[in-house]
mmCIF file as gemmi writes it, N, C-alpha and C atoms, coordinates in Angstrom:
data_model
loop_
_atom_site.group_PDB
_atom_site.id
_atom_site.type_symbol
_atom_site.label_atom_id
_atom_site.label_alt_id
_atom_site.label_comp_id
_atom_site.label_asym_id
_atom_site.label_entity_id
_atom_site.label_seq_id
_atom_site.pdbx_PDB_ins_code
_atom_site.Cartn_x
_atom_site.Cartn_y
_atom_site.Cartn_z
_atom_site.occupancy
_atom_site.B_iso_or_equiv
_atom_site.pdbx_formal_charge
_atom_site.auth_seq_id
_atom_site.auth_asym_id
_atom_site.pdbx_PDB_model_num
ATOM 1 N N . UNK Axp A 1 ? 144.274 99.012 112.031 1 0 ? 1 A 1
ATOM 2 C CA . UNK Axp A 1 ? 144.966 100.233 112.345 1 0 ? 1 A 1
ATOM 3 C C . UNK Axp A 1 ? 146.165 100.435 111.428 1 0 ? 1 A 1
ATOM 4 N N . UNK Axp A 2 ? 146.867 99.382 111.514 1 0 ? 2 A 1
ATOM 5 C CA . UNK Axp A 2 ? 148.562 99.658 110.325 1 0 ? 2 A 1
ATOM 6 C C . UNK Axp A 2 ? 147.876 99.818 109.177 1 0 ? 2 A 1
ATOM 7 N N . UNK Axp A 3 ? 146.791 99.051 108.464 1 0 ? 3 A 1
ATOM 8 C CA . UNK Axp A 3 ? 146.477 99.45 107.097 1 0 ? 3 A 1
ATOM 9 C C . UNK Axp A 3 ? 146.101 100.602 106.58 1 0 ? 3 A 1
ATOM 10 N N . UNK Axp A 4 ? 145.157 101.244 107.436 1 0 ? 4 A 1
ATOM 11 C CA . UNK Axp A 4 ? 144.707 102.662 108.174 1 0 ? 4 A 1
ATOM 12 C C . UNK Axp A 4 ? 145.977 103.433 107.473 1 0 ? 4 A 1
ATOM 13 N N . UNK Axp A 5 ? 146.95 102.991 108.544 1 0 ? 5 A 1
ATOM 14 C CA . UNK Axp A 5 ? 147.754 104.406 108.557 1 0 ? 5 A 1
ATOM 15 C C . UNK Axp A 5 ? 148.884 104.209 107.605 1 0 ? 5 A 1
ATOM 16 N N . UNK Axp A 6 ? 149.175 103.202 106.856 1 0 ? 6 A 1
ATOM 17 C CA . UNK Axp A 6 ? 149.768 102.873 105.707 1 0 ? 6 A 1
ATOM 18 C C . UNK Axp A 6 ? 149.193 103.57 104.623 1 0 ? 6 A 1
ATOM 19 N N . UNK Axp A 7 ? 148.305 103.091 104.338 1 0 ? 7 A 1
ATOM 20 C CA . UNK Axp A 7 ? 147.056 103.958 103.206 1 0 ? 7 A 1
ATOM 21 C C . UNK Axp A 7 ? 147.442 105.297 103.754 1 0 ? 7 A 1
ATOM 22 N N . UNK Axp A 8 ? 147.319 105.789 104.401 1 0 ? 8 A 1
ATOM 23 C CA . UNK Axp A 8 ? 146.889 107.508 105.193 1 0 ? 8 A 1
ATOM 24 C C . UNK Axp A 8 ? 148.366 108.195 104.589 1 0 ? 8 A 1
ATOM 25 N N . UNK Axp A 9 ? 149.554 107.054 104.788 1 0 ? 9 A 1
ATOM 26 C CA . UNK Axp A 9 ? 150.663 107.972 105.05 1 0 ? 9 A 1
ATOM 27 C C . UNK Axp A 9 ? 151.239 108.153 103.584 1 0 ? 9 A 1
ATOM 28 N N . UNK Axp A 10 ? 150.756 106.307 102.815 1 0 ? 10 A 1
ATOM 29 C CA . UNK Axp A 10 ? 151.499 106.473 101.48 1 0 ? 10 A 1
ATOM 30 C C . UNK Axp A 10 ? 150.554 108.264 100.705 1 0 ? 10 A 1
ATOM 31 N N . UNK Axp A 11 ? 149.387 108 100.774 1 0 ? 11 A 1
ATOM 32 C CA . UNK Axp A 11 ? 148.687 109.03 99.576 1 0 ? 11 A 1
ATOM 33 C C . UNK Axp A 11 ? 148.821 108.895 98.11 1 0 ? 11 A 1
ATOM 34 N N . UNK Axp A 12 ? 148.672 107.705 97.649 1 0 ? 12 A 1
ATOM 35 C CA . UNK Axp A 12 ? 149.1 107.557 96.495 1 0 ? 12 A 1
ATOM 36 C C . UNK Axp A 12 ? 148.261 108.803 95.317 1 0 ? 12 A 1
ATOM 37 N N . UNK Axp A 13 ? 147.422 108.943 95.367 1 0 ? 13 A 1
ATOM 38 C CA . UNK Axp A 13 ? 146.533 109.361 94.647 1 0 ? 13 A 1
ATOM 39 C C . UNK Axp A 13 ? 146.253 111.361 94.917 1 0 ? 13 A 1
ATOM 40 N N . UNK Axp A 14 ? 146.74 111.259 96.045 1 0 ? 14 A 1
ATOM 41 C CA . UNK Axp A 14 ? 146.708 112.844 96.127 1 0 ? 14 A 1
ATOM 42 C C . UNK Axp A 14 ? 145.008 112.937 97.231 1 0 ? 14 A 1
ATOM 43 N N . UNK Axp A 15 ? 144.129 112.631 97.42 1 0 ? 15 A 1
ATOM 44 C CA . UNK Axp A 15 ? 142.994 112.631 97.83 1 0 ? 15 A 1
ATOM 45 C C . UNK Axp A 15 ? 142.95 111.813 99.264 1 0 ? 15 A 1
ATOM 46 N N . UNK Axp A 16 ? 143.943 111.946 99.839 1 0 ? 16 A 1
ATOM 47 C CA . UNK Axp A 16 ? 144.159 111.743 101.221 1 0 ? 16 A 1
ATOM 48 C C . UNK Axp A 16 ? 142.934 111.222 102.284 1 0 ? 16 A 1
ATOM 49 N N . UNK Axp A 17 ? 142.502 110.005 101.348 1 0 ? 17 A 1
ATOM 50 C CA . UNK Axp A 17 ? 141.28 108.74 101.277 1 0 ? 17 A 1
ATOM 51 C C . UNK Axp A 17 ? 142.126 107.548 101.822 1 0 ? 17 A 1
ATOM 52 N N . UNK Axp A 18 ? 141.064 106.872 102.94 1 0 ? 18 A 1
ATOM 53 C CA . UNK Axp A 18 ? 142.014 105.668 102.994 1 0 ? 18 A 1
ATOM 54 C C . UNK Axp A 18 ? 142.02 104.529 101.907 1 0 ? 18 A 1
ATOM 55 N N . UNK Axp A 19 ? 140.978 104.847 101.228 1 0 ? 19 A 1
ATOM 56 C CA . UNK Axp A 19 ? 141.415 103.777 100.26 1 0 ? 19 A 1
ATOM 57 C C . UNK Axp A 19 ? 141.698 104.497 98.977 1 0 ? 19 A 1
ATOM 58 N N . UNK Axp A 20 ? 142.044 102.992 97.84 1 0 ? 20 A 1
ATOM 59 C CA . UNK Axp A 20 ? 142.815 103.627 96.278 1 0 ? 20 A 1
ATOM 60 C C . UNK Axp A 20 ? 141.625 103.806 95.656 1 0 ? 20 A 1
ATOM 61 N N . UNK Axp A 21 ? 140.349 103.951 96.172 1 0 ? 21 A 1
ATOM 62 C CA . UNK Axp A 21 ? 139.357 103.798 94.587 1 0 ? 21 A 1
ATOM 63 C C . UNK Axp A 21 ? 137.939 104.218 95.51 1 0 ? 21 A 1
ATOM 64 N N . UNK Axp A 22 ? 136.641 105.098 95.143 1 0 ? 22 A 1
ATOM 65 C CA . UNK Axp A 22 ? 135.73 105.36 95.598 1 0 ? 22 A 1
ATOM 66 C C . UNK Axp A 22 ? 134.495 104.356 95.211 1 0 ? 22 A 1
ATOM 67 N N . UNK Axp A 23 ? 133.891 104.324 96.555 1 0 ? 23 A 1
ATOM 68 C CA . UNK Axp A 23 ? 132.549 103.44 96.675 1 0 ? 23 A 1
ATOM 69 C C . UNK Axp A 23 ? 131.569 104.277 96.42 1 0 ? 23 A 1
ATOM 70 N N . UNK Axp A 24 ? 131.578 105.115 97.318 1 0 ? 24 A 1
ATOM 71 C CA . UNK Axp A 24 ? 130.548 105.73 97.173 1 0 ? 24 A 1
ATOM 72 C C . UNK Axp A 24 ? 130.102 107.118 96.142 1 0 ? 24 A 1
ATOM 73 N N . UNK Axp A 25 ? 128.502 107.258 95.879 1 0 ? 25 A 1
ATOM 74 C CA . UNK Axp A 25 ? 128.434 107.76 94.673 1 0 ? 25 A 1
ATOM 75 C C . UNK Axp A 25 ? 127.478 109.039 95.137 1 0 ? 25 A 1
ATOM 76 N N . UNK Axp A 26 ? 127.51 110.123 94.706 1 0 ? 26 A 1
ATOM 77 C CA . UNK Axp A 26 ? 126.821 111.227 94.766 1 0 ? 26 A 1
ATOM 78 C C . UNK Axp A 26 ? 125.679 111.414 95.464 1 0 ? 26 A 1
ATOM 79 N N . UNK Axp A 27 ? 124.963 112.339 96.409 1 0 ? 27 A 1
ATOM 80 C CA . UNK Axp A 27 ? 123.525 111.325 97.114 1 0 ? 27 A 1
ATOM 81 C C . UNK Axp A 27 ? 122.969 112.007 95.762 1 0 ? 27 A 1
ATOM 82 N N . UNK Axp A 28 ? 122.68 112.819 94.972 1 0 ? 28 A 1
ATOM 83 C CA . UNK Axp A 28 ? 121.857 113.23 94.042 1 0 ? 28 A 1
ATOM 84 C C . UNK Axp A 28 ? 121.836 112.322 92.273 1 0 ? 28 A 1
ATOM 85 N N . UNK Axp A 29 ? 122.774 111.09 92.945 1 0 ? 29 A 1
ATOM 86 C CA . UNK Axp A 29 ? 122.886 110.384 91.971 1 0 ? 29 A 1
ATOM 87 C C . UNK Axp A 29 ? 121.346 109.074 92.344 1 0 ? 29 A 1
ATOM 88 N N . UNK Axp A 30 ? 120.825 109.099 90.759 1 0 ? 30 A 1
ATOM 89 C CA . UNK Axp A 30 ? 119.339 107.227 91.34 1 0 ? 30 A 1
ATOM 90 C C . UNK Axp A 30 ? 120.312 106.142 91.87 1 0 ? 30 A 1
ATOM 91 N N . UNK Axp A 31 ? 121.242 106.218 91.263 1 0 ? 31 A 1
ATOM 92 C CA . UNK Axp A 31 ? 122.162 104.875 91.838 1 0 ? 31 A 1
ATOM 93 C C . UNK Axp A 31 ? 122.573 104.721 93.102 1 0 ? 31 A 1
ATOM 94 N N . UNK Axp A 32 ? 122.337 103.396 93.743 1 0 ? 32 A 1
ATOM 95 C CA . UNK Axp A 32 ? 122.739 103.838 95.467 1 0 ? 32 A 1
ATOM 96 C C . UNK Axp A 32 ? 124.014 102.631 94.841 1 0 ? 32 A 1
ATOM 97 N N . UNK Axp A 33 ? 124.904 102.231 96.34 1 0 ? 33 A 1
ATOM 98 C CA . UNK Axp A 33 ? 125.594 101.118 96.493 1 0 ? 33 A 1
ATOM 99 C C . UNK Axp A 33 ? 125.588 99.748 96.565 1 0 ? 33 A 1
ATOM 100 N N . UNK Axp A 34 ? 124.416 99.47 97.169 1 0 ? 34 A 1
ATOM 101 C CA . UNK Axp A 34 ? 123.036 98.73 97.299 1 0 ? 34 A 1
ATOM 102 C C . UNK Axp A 34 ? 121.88 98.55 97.412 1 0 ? 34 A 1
ATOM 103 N N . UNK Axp A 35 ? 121.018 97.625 96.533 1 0 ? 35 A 1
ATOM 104 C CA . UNK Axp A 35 ? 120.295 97.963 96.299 1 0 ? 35 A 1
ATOM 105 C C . UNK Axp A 35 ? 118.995 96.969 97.665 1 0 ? 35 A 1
ATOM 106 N N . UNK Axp A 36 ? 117.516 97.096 97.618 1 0 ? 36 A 1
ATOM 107 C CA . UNK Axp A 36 ? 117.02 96.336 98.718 1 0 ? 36 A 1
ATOM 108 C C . UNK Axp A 36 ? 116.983 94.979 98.778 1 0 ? 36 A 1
ATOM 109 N N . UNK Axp A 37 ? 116.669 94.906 97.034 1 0 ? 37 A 1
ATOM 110 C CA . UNK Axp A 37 ? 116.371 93.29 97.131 1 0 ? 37 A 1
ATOM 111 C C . UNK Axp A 37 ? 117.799 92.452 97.15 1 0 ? 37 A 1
ATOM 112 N N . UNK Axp A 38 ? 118.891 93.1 97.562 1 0 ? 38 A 1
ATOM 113 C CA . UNK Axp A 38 ? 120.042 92.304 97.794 1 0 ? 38 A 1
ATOM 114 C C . UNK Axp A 38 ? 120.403 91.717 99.145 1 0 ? 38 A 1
ATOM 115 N N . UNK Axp A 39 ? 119.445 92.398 99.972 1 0 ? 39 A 1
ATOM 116 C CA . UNK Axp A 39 ? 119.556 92.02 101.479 1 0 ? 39 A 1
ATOM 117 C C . UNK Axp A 39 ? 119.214 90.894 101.752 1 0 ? 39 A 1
ATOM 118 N N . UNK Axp A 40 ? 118.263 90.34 101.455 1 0 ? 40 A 1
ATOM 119 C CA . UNK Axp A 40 ? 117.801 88.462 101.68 1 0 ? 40 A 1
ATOM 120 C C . UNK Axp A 40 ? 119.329 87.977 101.422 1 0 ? 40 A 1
ATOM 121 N N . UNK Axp A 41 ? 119.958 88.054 100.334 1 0 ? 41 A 1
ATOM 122 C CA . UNK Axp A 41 ? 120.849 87.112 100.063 1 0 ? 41 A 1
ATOM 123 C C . UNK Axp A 41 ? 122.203 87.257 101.208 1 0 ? 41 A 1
ATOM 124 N N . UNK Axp A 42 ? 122.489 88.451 101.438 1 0 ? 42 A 1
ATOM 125 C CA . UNK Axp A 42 ? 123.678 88.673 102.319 1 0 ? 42 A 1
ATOM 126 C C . UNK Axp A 42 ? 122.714 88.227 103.648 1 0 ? 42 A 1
ATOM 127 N N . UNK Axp A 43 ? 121.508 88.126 104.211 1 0 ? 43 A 1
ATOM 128 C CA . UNK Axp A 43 ? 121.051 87.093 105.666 1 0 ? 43 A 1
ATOM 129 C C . UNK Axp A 43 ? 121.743 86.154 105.44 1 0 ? 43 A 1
ATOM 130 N N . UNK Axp A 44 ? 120.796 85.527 104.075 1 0 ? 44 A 1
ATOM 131 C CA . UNK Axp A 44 ? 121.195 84.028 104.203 1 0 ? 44 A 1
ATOM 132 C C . UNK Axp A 44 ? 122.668 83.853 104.365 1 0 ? 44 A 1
ATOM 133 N N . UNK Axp A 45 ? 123.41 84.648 103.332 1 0 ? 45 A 1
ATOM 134 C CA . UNK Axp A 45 ? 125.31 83.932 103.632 1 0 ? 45 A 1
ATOM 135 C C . UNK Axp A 45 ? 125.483 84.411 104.841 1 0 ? 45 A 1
ATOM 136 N N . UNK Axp A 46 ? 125.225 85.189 106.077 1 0 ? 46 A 1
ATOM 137 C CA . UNK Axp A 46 ? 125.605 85.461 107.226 1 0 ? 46 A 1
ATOM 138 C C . UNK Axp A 46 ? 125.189 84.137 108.197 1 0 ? 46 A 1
ATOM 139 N N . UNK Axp A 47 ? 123.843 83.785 108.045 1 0 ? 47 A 1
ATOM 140 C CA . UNK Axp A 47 ? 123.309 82.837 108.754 1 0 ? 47 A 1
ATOM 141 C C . UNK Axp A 47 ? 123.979 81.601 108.495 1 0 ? 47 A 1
ATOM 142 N N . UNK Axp A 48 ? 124.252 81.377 106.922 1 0 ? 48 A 1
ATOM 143 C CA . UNK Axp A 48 ? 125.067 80.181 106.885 1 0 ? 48 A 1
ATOM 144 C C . UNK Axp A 48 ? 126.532 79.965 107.417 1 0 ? 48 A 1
ATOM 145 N N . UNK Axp A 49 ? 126.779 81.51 107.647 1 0 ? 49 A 1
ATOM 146 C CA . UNK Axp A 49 ? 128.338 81.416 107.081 1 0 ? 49 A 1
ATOM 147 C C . UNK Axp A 49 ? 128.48 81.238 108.973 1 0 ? 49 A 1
ATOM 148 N N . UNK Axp A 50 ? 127.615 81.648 109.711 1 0 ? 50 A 1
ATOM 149 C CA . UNK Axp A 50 ? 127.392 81.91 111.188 1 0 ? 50 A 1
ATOM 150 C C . UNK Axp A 50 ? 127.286 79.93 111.782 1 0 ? 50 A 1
ATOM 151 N N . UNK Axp A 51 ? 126.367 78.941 110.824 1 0 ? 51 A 1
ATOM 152 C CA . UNK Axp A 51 ? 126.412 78.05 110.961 1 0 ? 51 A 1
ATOM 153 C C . UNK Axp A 51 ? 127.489 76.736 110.636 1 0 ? 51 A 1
ATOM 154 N N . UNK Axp A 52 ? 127.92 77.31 109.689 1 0 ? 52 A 1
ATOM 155 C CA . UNK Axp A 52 ? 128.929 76.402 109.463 1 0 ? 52 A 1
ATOM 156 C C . UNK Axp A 52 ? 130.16 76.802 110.312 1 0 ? 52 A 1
ATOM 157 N N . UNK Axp A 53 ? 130.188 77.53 110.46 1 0 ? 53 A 1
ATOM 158 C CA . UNK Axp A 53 ? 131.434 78.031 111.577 1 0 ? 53 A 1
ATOM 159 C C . UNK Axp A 53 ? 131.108 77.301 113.328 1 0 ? 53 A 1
ATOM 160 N N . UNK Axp A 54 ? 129.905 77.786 113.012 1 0 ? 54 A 1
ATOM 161 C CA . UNK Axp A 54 ? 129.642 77.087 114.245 1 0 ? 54 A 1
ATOM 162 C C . UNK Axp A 54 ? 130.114 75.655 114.624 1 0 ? 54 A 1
ATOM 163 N N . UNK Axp A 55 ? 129.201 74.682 113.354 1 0 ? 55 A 1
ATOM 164 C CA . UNK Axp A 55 ? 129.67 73.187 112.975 1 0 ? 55 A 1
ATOM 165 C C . UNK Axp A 55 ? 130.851 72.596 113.394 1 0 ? 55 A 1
ATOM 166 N N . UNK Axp A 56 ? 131.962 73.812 112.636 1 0 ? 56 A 1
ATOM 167 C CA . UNK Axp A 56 ? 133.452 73.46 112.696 1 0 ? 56 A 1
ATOM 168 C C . UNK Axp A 56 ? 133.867 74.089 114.203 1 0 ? 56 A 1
ATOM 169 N N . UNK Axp A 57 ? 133.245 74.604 115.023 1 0 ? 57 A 1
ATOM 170 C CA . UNK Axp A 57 ? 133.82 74.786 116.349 1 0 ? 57 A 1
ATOM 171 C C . UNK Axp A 57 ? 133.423 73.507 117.479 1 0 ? 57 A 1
ATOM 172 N N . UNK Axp A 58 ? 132.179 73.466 116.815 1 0 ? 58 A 1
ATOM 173 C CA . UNK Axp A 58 ? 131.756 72.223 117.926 1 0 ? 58 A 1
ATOM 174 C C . UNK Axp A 58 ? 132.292 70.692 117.384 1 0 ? 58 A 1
ATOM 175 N N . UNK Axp A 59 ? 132.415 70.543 115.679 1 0 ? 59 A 1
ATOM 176 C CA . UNK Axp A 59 ? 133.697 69.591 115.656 1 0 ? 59 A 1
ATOM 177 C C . UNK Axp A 59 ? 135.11 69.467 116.281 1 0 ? 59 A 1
ATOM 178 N N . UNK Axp A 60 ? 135.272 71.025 116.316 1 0 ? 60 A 1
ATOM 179 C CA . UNK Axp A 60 ? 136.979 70.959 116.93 1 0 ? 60 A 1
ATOM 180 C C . UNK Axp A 60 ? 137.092 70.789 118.253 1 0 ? 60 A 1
ATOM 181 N N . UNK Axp A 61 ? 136.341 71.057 118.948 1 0 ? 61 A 1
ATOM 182 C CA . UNK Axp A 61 ? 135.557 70.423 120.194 1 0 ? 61 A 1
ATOM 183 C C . UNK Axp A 61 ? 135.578 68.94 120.672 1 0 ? 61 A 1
ATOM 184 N N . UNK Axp A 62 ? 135.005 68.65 119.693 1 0 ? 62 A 1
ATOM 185 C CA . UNK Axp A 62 ? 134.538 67.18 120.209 1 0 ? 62 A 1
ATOM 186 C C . UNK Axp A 62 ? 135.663 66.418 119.761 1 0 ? 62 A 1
ATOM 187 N N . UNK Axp A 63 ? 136.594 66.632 118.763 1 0 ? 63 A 1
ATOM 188 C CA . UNK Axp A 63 ? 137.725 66.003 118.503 1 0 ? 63 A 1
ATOM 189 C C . UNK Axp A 63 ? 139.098 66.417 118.932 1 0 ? 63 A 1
ATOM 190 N N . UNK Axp A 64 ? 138.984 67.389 120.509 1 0 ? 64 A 1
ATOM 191 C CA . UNK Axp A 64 ? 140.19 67.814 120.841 1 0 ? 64 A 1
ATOM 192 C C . UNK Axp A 64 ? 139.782 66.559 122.328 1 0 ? 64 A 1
ATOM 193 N N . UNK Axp A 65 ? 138.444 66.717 122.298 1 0 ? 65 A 1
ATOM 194 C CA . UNK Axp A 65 ? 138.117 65.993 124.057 1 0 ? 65 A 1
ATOM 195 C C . UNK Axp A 65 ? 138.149 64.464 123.994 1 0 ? 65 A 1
ATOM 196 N N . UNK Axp A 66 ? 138.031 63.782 122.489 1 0 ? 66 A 1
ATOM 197 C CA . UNK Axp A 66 ? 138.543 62.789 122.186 1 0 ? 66 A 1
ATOM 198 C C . UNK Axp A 66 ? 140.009 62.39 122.51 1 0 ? 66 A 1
ATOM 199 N N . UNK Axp A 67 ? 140.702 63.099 121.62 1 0 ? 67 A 1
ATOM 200 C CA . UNK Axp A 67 ? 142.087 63.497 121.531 1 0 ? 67 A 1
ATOM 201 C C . UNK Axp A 67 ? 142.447 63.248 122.807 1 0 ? 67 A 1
ATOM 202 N N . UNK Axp A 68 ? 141.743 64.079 123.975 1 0 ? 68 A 1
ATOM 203 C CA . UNK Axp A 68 ? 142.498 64.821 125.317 1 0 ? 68 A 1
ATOM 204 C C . UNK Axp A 68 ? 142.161 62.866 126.027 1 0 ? 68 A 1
ATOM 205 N N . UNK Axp A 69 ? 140.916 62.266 125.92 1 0 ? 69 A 1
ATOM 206 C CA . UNK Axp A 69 ? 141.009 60.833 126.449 1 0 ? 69 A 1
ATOM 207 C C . UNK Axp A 69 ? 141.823 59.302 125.882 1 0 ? 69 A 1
ATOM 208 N N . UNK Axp A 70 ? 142.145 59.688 124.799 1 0 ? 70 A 1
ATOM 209 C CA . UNK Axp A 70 ? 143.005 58.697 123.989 1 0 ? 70 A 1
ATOM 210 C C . UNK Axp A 70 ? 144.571 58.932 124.37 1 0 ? 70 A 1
ATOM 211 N N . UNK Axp A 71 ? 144.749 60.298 124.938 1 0 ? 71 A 1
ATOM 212 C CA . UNK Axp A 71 ? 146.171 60.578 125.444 1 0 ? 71 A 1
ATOM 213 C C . UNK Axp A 71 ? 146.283 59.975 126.881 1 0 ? 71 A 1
ATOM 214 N N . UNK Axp A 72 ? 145.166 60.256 127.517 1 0 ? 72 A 1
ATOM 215 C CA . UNK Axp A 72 ? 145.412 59.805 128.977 1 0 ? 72 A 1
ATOM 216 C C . UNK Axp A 72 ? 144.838 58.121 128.938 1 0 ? 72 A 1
ATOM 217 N N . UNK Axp A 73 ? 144.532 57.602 127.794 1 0 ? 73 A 1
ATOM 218 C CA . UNK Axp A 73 ? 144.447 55.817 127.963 1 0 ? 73 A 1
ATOM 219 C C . UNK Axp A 73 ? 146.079 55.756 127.511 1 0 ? 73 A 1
ATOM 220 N N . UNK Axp A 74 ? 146.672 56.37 127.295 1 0 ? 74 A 1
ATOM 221 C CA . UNK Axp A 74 ? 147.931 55.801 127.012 1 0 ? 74 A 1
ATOM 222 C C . UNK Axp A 74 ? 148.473 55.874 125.505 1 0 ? 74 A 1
ATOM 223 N N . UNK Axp A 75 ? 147.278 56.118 124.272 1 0 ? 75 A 1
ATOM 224 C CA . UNK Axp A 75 ? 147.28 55.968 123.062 1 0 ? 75 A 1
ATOM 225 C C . UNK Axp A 75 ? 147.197 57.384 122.399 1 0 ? 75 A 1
ATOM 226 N N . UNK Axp A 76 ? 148.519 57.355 121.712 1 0 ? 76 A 1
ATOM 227 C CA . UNK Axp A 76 ? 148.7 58.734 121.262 1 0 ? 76 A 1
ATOM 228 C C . UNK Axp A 76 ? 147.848 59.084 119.489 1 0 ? 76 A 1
ATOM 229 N N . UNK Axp A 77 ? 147.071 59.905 119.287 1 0 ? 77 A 1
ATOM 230 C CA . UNK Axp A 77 ? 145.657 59.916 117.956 1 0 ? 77 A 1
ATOM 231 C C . UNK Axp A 77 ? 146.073 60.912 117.445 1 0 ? 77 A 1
ATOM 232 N N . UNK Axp A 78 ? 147.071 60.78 116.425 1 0 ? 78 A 1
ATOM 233 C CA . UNK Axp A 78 ? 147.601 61.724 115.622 1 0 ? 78 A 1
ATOM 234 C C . UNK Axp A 78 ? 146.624 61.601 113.838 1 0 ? 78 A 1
ATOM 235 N N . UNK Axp A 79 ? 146.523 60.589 113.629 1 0 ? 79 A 1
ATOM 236 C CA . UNK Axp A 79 ? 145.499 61.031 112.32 1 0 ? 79 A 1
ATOM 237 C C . UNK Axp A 79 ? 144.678 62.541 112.734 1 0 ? 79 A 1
ATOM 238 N N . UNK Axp A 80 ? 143.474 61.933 113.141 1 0 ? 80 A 1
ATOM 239 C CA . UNK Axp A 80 ? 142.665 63.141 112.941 1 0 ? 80 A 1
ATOM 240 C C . UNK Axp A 80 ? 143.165 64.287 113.249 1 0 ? 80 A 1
ATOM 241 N N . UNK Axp A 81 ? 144.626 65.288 113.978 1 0 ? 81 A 1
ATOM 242 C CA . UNK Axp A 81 ? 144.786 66.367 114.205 1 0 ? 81 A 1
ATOM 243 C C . UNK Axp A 81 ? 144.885 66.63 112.624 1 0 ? 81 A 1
ATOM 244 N N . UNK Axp A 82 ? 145.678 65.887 112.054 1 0 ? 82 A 1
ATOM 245 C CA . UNK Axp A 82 ? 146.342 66.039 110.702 1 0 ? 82 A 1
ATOM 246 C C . UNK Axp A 82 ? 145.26 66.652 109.828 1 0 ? 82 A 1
ATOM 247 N N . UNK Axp A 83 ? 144.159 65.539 110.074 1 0 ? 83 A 1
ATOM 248 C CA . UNK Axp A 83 ? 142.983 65.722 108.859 1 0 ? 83 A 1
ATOM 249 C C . UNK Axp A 83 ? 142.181 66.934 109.246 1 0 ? 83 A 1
ATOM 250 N N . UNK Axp A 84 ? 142.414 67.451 110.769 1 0 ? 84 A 1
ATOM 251 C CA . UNK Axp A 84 ? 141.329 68.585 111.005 1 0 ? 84 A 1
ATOM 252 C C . UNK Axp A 84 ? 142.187 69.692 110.54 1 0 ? 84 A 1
ATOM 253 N N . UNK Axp A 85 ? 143.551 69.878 110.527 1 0 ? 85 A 1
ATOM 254 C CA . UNK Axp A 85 ? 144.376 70.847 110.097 1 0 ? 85 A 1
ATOM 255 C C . UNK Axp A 85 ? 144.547 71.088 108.441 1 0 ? 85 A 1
ATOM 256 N N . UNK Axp A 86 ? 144.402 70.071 107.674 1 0 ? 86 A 1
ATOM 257 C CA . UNK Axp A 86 ? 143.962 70.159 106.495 1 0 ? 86 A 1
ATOM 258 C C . UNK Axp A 86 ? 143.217 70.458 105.911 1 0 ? 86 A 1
ATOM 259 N N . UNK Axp A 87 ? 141.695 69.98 106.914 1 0 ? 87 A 1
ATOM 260 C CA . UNK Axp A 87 ? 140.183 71.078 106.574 1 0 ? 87 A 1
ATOM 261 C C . UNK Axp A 87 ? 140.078 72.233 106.545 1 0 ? 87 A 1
ATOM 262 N N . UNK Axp A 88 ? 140.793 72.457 108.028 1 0 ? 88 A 1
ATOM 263 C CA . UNK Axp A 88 ? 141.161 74.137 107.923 1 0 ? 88 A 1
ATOM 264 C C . UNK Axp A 88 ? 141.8 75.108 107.602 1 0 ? 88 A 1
ATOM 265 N N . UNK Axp A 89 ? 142.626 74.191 107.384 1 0 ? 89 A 1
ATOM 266 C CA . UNK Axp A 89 ? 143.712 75.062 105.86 1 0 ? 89 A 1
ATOM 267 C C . UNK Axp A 89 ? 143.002 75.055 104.773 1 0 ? 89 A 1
ATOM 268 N N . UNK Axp A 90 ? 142.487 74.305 103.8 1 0 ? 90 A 1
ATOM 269 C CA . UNK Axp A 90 ? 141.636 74.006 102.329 1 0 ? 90 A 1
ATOM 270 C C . UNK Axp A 90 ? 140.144 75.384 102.73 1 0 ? 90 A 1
ATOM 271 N N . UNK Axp A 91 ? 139.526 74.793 104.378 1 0 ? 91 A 1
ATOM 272 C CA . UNK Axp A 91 ? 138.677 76.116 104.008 1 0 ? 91 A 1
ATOM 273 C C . UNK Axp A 91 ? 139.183 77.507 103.811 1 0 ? 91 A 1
């Protein structure tokens, strides 16, 4: 919404577009935006990108419920927060 109406309010360009630059192209133009055989590839990075996310939720999971029993034996497990906060910063 703020970017929206940032874009909307500056108008840099005079063409009172939310964005600085056009995508789209004429319909009477052969050229589209995309083309068909590009669709396999954007599945696959969705499916992957859907799985590895996943991965890293059910890791953060299993190493918070660790975490949560090493606190109540008495033993406080500060490595791995460190190293999972570093993964997820670097990704």
């Amino acid at each position: 919404f703020s970017a929206g109406f940032i874009l909307k309010s500056w108008n840099l360009y005079g063409s009172n577009q939310l964005t600085f630059f056009k995508l789209a192209t004429p319909t009477n133009s052969p050229s589209k935006e995309w083309r068909s055989w590009e669709m396999p590839f954007f599945v696959v990075l969705g499916i992957s990108g859907g799985l590895i996310g996943a991965l890293f939720v059910k890791l953060n999971i299993s190493i918070s419920r660790h975490r949560r029993k090493q606190l109540q034996m008495g033993r406080l497990w500060l490595l791995p927060p460190a190293a999972q906060a570093w993964v997820g910063n670097t990704l």
